[in-house]
């Protein structure tokens, strides 16, 4: 029997394809088996905020319920520092098996990518989004001595008094001052940012009248607005929040496309098997849709907003682009 060169090449091709298909089948089976038995040991859940902060409280509520669901402990591991970049990077470098997760957020996983010259991970390359957890609106408030009754009053004053109005907020890379910088770009306003390293100190100075206006996450100031120590001008969510029913949204105030919220979510290392990611998504979403947990989150002024993996990936990508443009247009210096 005679074999030509073409025959040998064809046989080689068939053998290579058979090996590849066999390997793919084995990988798929092992991945499915990993998901079927997942989890079989404790899961580490990294939170890039300090213990006691609102995101940490949210993480512990989830960890408690996942522990009951899975029969294995979910351990909350607080890794703070450099806007959460160090904690997130530690997860990006962890084994991609679903046993190490990070509570990703707007600051660490979207804003920081354009704000810092050195980011120790690539969000799109190093992480697999699992689901969004929820969103929290920002609130613009003023000291009671300030005559503004709404955001339109603030705009009118700022236009006629450029550079004379100031607001307290966190450092430049957090969502609250970036929200104000976006608004300033839209309305071409000159309002001075007074940055604070610690949010509670900013609120204290705002309540004391040292700074006339402030932009904060809603949970930080709800009690002060309810107690008339601060006056709420506007909330940045699409609808009013239960705790501050008298404070209108930006949409109601005339800025129909202006919605800005801080968000939390869950991300895993990028190469985590798809069946494991699907199980993580299904279990997190089931818990987030429970009436009991939604009420607990409402009490923290966090709106439960779970998504598919694909939807959350698109949210992160669009938010990254959005805030990169604000940072560039507002000429915020890189950190």
Short mmCIF file of C-alpha atoms in Angstrom, two decimals:
data_model
loop_
_atom_site.label_atom_id
_atom_site.label_comp_id
_atom_site.label_asym_id
_atom_site.label_seq_id
_atom_site.Cartn_x
_atom_site.Cartn_y
_atom_site.Cartn_z
CA UNK A 1 0.00 0.00 0.00
CA UNK A 2 1.28 3.42 -0.95
CA UNK A 3 0.76 6.59 1.11
CA UNK A 4 1.20 10.03 -0.32
CA UNK A 5 2.32 13.13 1.56
CA UNK A 6 -1.23 14.42 1.47
CA UNK A 7 -2.46 11.22 3.07
CA UNK A 8 0.01 11.55 5.96
CA UNK A 9 -0.98 15.20 6.45
CA UNK A 10 -4.65 14.25 6.52
CA UNK A 11 -4.02 11.48 9.06
CA UNK A 12 -1.97 13.86 11.19
CA UNK A 13 -4.80 16.42 11.09
CA UNK A 14 -7.36 13.80 12.13
CA UNK A 15 -5.18 12.62 15.01
CA UNK A 16 -4.54 16.19 16.24
CA UNK A 17 -8.25 17.04 16.10
CA UNK A 18 -9.12 13.82 17.92
CA UNK A 19 -6.65 14.69 20.68
CA UNK A 20 -7.98 18.24 20.96
CA UNK A 21 -11.57 17.07 21.08
CA UNK A 22 -10.68 14.46 23.67
CA UNK A 23 -8.88 17.04 25.79
CA UNK A 24 -11.80 19.46 25.50
CA UNK A 25 -14.23 16.73 26.53
CA UNK A 26 -12.09 15.83 29.55
CA UNK A 27 -11.81 19.50 30.53
CA UNK A 28 -15.58 19.99 30.23
CA UNK A 29 -16.24 16.88 32.32
CA UNK A 30 -13.76 17.91 35.01
CA UNK A 31 -15.23 21.43 35.07
CA UNK A 32 -18.75 20.06 35.41
CA UNK A 33 -17.61 17.72 38.18
CA UNK A 34 -15.97 20.64 39.97
CA UNK A 35 -19.24 22.60 39.83
CA UNK A 36 -21.31 19.59 40.96
CA UNK A 37 -19.24 19.26 44.12
CA UNK A 38 -18.75 22.98 44.66
CA UNK A 39 -18.04 24.06 47.28
CA UNK A 40 -16.37 21.26 49.16
CA UNK A 41 -14.38 23.49 51.52
CA UNK A 42 -14.48 27.05 52.95
CA UNK A 43 -14.66 29.99 50.52
CA UNK A 44 -12.69 33.20 51.08
CA UNK A 45 -14.60 36.38 50.29
CA UNK A 46 -12.27 39.39 50.06
CA UNK A 47 -13.74 42.81 50.90
CA UNK A 48 -11.61 45.86 50.11
CA UNK A 49 -13.24 47.99 52.83
CA UNK A 50 -12.66 48.06 56.58
CA UNK A 51 -14.76 45.95 58.93
CA UNK A 52 -17.92 47.80 59.91
CA UNK A 53 -18.19 49.82 56.69
CA UNK A 54 -21.41 49.44 54.69
CA UNK A 55 -19.84 47.19 52.00
CA UNK A 56 -18.45 44.96 54.75
CA UNK A 57 -21.89 44.68 56.35
CA UNK A 58 -23.36 43.67 52.99
CA UNK A 59 -20.64 41.04 52.53
CA UNK A 60 -21.27 39.54 55.96
CA UNK A 61 -25.01 39.30 55.32
CA UNK A 62 -24.25 37.37 52.12
CA UNK A 63 -21.55 35.23 53.73
CA UNK A 64 -23.89 34.17 56.51
CA UNK A 65 -26.56 33.00 54.08
CA UNK A 66 -24.13 31.33 51.68
CA UNK A 67 -22.60 29.43 54.61
CA UNK A 68 -26.04 28.03 55.45
CA UNK A 69 -26.77 27.23 51.79
CA UNK A 70 -23.45 25.53 51.06
CA UNK A 71 -22.71 23.87 54.38
CA UNK A 72 -19.19 25.32 54.21
CA UNK A 73 -18.05 28.54 55.79
CA UNK A 74 -17.70 31.70 53.72
CA UNK A 75 -14.95 33.72 55.38
CA UNK A 76 -14.98 37.50 54.94
CA UNK A 77 -11.39 38.72 54.57
CA UNK A 78 -10.96 42.51 54.83
CA UNK A 79 -8.04 43.66 52.64
CA UNK A 80 -7.88 47.46 52.65
CA UNK A 81 -5.29 49.78 51.13
CA UNK A 82 -4.62 51.77 47.95
CA UNK A 83 -8.31 52.20 47.09
CA UNK A 84 -8.85 48.44 47.34
CA UNK A 85 -6.32 47.65 44.62
CA UNK A 86 -4.16 45.42 46.81
CA UNK A 87 -7.07 43.27 47.95
CA UNK A 88 -8.43 42.91 44.43
CA UNK A 89 -4.98 42.04 43.08
CA UNK A 90 -4.62 39.25 45.66
CA UNK A 91 -7.78 37.63 44.30
CA UNK A 92 -6.71 38.08 40.66
CA UNK A 93 -3.60 36.01 41.48
CA UNK A 94 -5.49 33.31 43.40
CA UNK A 95 -6.21 29.83 42.02
CA UNK A 96 -9.17 30.08 39.60
CA UNK A 97 -11.34 27.50 41.33
CA UNK A 98 -14.15 29.59 42.86
CA UNK A 99 -12.80 29.38 46.39
CA UNK A 100 -11.49 32.94 46.43
CA UNK A 101 -13.85 35.78 45.51
CA UNK A 102 -13.72 39.55 45.76
CA UNK A 103 -16.51 42.02 46.37
CA UNK A 104 -15.76 44.25 43.40
CA UNK A 105 -17.05 47.82 43.38
CA UNK A 106 -17.23 51.02 41.34
CA UNK A 107 -14.11 52.52 42.92
CA UNK A 108 -11.68 49.62 42.73
CA UNK A 109 -12.88 47.91 39.56
CA UNK A 110 -13.92 50.86 37.36
CA UNK A 111 -12.76 54.30 38.54
CA UNK A 112 -9.30 53.31 39.78
CA UNK A 113 -8.34 51.87 36.39
CA UNK A 114 -8.12 55.41 34.96
CA UNK A 115 -7.08 57.23 38.12
CA UNK A 116 -3.94 55.36 39.14
CA UNK A 117 -0.78 55.15 37.08
CA UNK A 118 -0.07 51.63 38.34
CA UNK A 119 -2.95 49.20 38.73
CA UNK A 120 -1.79 45.69 39.72
CA UNK A 121 -4.42 43.89 37.64
CA UNK A 122 -6.36 44.15 34.39
CA UNK A 123 -10.08 44.06 35.10
CA UNK A 124 -11.06 42.51 31.76
CA UNK A 125 -8.19 40.03 31.64
CA UNK A 126 -7.89 39.00 35.30
CA UNK A 127 -11.48 38.84 36.57
CA UNK A 128 -14.68 37.00 35.71
CA UNK A 129 -17.72 39.01 36.90
CA UNK A 130 -20.24 36.85 38.77
CA UNK A 131 -23.13 39.20 39.59
CA UNK A 132 -23.89 42.71 40.71
CA UNK A 133 -25.07 42.75 44.33
CA UNK A 134 -26.74 46.13 44.57
CA UNK A 135 -26.52 49.88 44.21
CA UNK A 136 -26.40 52.84 46.59
CA UNK A 137 -27.29 56.41 45.58
CA UNK A 138 -25.36 59.56 46.42
CA UNK A 139 -27.01 62.56 48.05
CA UNK A 140 -26.15 66.25 47.69
CA UNK A 141 -26.81 67.99 51.00
CA UNK A 142 -26.35 71.50 52.42
CA UNK A 143 -26.10 72.97 55.90
CA UNK A 144 -29.51 74.31 57.07
CA UNK A 145 -28.16 77.87 56.95
CA UNK A 146 -27.69 77.59 53.18
CA UNK A 147 -30.83 78.89 51.40
CA UNK A 148 -30.84 76.31 48.56
CA UNK A 149 -34.11 74.37 48.39
CA UNK A 150 -33.18 72.28 45.40
CA UNK A 151 -30.37 71.55 42.98
CA UNK A 152 -31.60 74.29 40.62
CA UNK A 153 -31.01 76.87 43.37
CA UNK A 154 -27.49 75.54 43.74
CA UNK A 155 -26.85 75.84 40.00
CA UNK A 156 -28.17 79.41 39.91
CA UNK A 157 -25.93 80.47 42.81
CA UNK A 158 -22.85 78.73 41.38
CA UNK A 159 -23.32 80.38 37.99
CA UNK A 160 -23.55 83.87 39.46
CA UNK A 161 -20.83 83.25 42.06
CA UNK A 162 -18.11 81.18 40.32
CA UNK A 163 -15.54 79.70 42.68
CA UNK A 164 -17.38 80.81 45.84
CA UNK A 165 -19.31 77.61 46.54
CA UNK A 166 -17.51 74.58 47.97
CA UNK A 167 -18.52 71.02 48.75
CA UNK A 168 -17.11 68.32 51.02
CA UNK A 169 -16.55 64.81 49.71
CA UNK A 170 -14.01 62.01 49.73
CA UNK A 171 -10.78 62.11 47.77
CA UNK A 172 -10.91 62.74 44.03
CA UNK A 173 -11.08 59.09 42.97
CA UNK A 174 -14.32 58.19 44.75
CA UNK A 175 -17.72 58.23 43.08
CA UNK A 176 -19.12 61.15 45.08
CA UNK A 177 -16.70 63.88 43.92
CA UNK A 178 -16.62 62.35 40.44
CA UNK A 179 -20.40 62.66 40.33
CA UNK A 180 -20.09 66.35 41.17
CA UNK A 181 -17.28 66.78 38.63
CA UNK A 182 -19.54 65.23 35.98
CA UNK A 183 -22.34 67.62 36.93
CA UNK A 184 -19.93 70.56 36.82
CA UNK A 185 -18.83 69.55 33.32
CA UNK A 186 -22.42 69.30 32.12
CA UNK A 187 -23.45 72.68 33.58
CA UNK A 188 -20.04 74.38 33.21
CA UNK A 189 -19.89 75.31 36.90
CA UNK A 190 -16.97 76.42 39.07
CA UNK A 191 -17.51 74.71 42.44
CA UNK A 192 -14.58 73.95 44.74
CA UNK A 193 -14.01 70.40 46.00
CA UNK A 194 -12.84 70.15 49.62
CA UNK A 195 -11.40 66.61 49.77
CA UNK A 196 -11.46 64.47 52.90
CA UNK A 197 -9.62 61.24 53.57
CA UNK A 198 -12.29 60.18 56.06
CA UNK A 199 -15.97 60.44 55.13
CA UNK A 200 -17.23 60.82 58.72
CA UNK A 201 -15.03 63.90 59.22
CA UNK A 202 -16.47 65.46 56.06
CA UNK A 203 -20.01 64.91 57.32
CA UNK A 204 -19.07 66.32 60.76
CA UNK A 205 -17.68 69.49 59.19
CA UNK A 206 -20.74 69.77 56.96
CA UNK A 207 -23.07 69.46 59.96
CA UNK A 208 -20.96 72.01 61.82
CA UNK A 209 -21.20 74.49 58.98
CA UNK A 210 -17.48 74.57 58.14
CA UNK A 211 -18.37 73.48 54.60
CA UNK A 212 -21.73 74.59 53.13
CA UNK A 213 -22.40 71.60 50.87
CA UNK A 214 -21.49 67.92 50.67
CA UNK A 215 -21.83 64.88 48.41
CA UNK A 216 -22.03 61.53 50.18
CA UNK A 217 -23.31 58.00 49.86
CA UNK A 218 -26.85 58.03 51.19
CA UNK A 219 -26.25 55.83 54.29
CA UNK A 220 -23.73 58.40 55.61
CA UNK A 221 -26.25 61.23 55.87
CA UNK A 222 -29.75 59.73 56.09
CA UNK A 223 -29.95 60.27 59.86
CA UNK A 224 -28.64 63.84 59.58
CA UNK A 225 -31.21 64.74 56.91
CA UNK A 226 -34.01 63.09 58.87
CA UNK A 227 -32.89 65.06 61.95
CA UNK A 228 -32.75 68.36 60.00
CA UNK A 229 -29.04 68.77 60.73
CA UNK A 230 -28.52 68.75 56.94
CA UNK A 231 -30.94 69.46 54.09
CA UNK A 232 -31.11 67.03 51.20
CA UNK A 233 -31.16 68.69 47.78
CA UNK A 234 -31.20 65.68 45.48
CA UNK A 235 -30.47 61.94 45.27
CA UNK A 236 -28.62 60.48 42.31
CA UNK A 237 -30.66 57.29 41.86
CA UNK A 238 -33.42 56.77 39.32
CA UNK A 239 -36.10 56.94 41.99
CA UNK A 240 -36.45 58.37 45.49
CA UNK A 241 -35.23 56.37 48.44
CA UNK A 242 -37.58 55.22 51.19
CA UNK A 243 -35.55 56.83 53.97
CA UNK A 244 -35.67 60.29 52.35
CA UNK A 245 -39.01 60.46 50.53
CA UNK A 246 -38.95 64.26 50.50
CA UNK A 247 -35.68 64.48 48.54
CA UNK A 248 -36.19 64.44 44.73
CA UNK A 249 -34.03 62.64 42.20
CA UNK A 250 -31.84 64.31 39.59
CA UNK A 251 -34.29 63.05 36.96
CA UNK A 252 -37.21 64.75 38.72
CA UNK A 253 -35.12 67.90 39.05
CA UNK A 254 -34.71 68.21 35.30
CA UNK A 255 -31.57 66.21 34.47
CA UNK A 256 -33.28 63.25 32.81
CA UNK A 257 -30.17 61.21 32.00
CA UNK A 258 -28.23 61.89 35.18
CA UNK A 259 -28.18 58.70 37.28
CA UNK A 260 -25.09 57.86 39.33
CA UNK A 261 -24.93 55.09 41.90
CA UNK A 262 -22.19 53.28 43.73
CA UNK A 263 -22.39 49.55 43.12
CA UNK A 264 -21.06 46.35 44.65
CA UNK A 265 -20.68 42.99 43.00
CA UNK A 266 -18.84 39.68 43.05
CA UNK A 267 -15.86 38.79 40.86
CA UNK A 268 -13.77 35.63 40.61
CA UNK A 269 -10.35 34.97 39.03
CA UNK A 270 -10.68 34.99 35.25
CA UNK A 271 -9.96 31.32 34.50
CA UNK A 272 -12.55 29.98 36.96
CA UNK A 273 -14.49 27.18 35.20
CA UNK A 274 -17.74 28.36 33.63
CA UNK A 275 -19.90 25.78 35.47
CA UNK A 276 -18.51 27.07 38.79
CA UNK A 277 -19.19 30.67 37.74
CA UNK A 278 -22.73 29.70 36.76
CA UNK A 279 -23.33 28.07 40.13
CA UNK A 280 -21.92 31.08 41.97
CA UNK A 281 -24.20 33.36 39.97
CA UNK A 282 -27.27 31.20 40.59
CA UNK A 283 -26.66 30.97 44.34
CA UNK A 284 -25.84 34.64 44.87
CA UNK A 285 -28.84 35.71 42.79
CA UNK A 286 -31.18 33.38 44.70
CA UNK A 287 -30.10 34.90 48.00
CA UNK A 288 -30.25 38.48 46.67
CA UNK A 289 -33.80 37.93 45.46
CA UNK A 290 -35.03 36.69 48.83
CA UNK A 291 -37.50 39.08 50.48
CA UNK A 292 -35.72 38.85 53.82
CA UNK A 293 -32.32 39.90 52.48
CA UNK A 294 -33.81 42.63 50.29
CA UNK A 295 -35.33 44.16 53.43
CA UNK A 296 -31.99 44.00 55.24
CA UNK A 297 -30.30 45.71 52.31
CA UNK A 298 -33.05 48.33 52.12
CA UNK A 299 -32.30 49.19 55.75
CA UNK A 300 -28.70 49.87 54.66
CA UNK A 301 -29.94 51.99 51.70
CA UNK A 302 -28.67 49.37 49.27
CA UNK A 303 -31.00 48.35 46.45
CA UNK A 304 -30.66 44.66 45.67
CA UNK A 305 -29.89 44.47 41.93
CA UNK A 306 -28.54 41.04 40.89
CA UNK A 307 -27.63 40.42 37.27
CA UNK A 308 -26.42 37.71 34.95
CA UNK A 309 -22.66 37.32 34.54
CA UNK A 310 -22.80 38.90 31.10
CA UNK A 311 -24.87 41.88 32.27
CA UNK A 312 -22.48 42.61 35.12
CA UNK A 313 -19.51 42.43 32.77
CA UNK A 314 -21.14 45.05 30.54
CA UNK A 315 -21.92 47.27 33.53
CA UNK A 316 -18.27 47.24 34.63
CA UNK A 317 -17.03 47.98 31.11
CA UNK A 318 -19.45 50.86 30.56
CA UNK A 319 -18.74 52.37 33.97
CA UNK A 320 -15.00 52.17 33.31
CA UNK A 321 -15.42 54.12 30.07
CA UNK A 322 -17.80 56.64 31.67
CA UNK A 323 -15.53 57.61 34.55
CA UNK A 324 -12.35 57.53 32.46
CA UNK A 325 -13.88 60.31 30.36
CA UNK A 326 -14.85 62.34 33.45
CA UNK A 327 -11.36 61.98 34.91
CA UNK A 328 -9.83 63.13 31.62
CA UNK A 329 -12.26 65.98 30.92
CA UNK A 330 -12.14 67.28 34.49
CA UNK A 331 -8.33 67.07 34.40
CA UNK A 332 -8.16 65.13 37.64
CA UNK A 333 -4.48 64.35 38.30
CA UNK A 334 -3.42 60.71 38.25
CA UNK A 335 -2.56 59.19 41.59
#
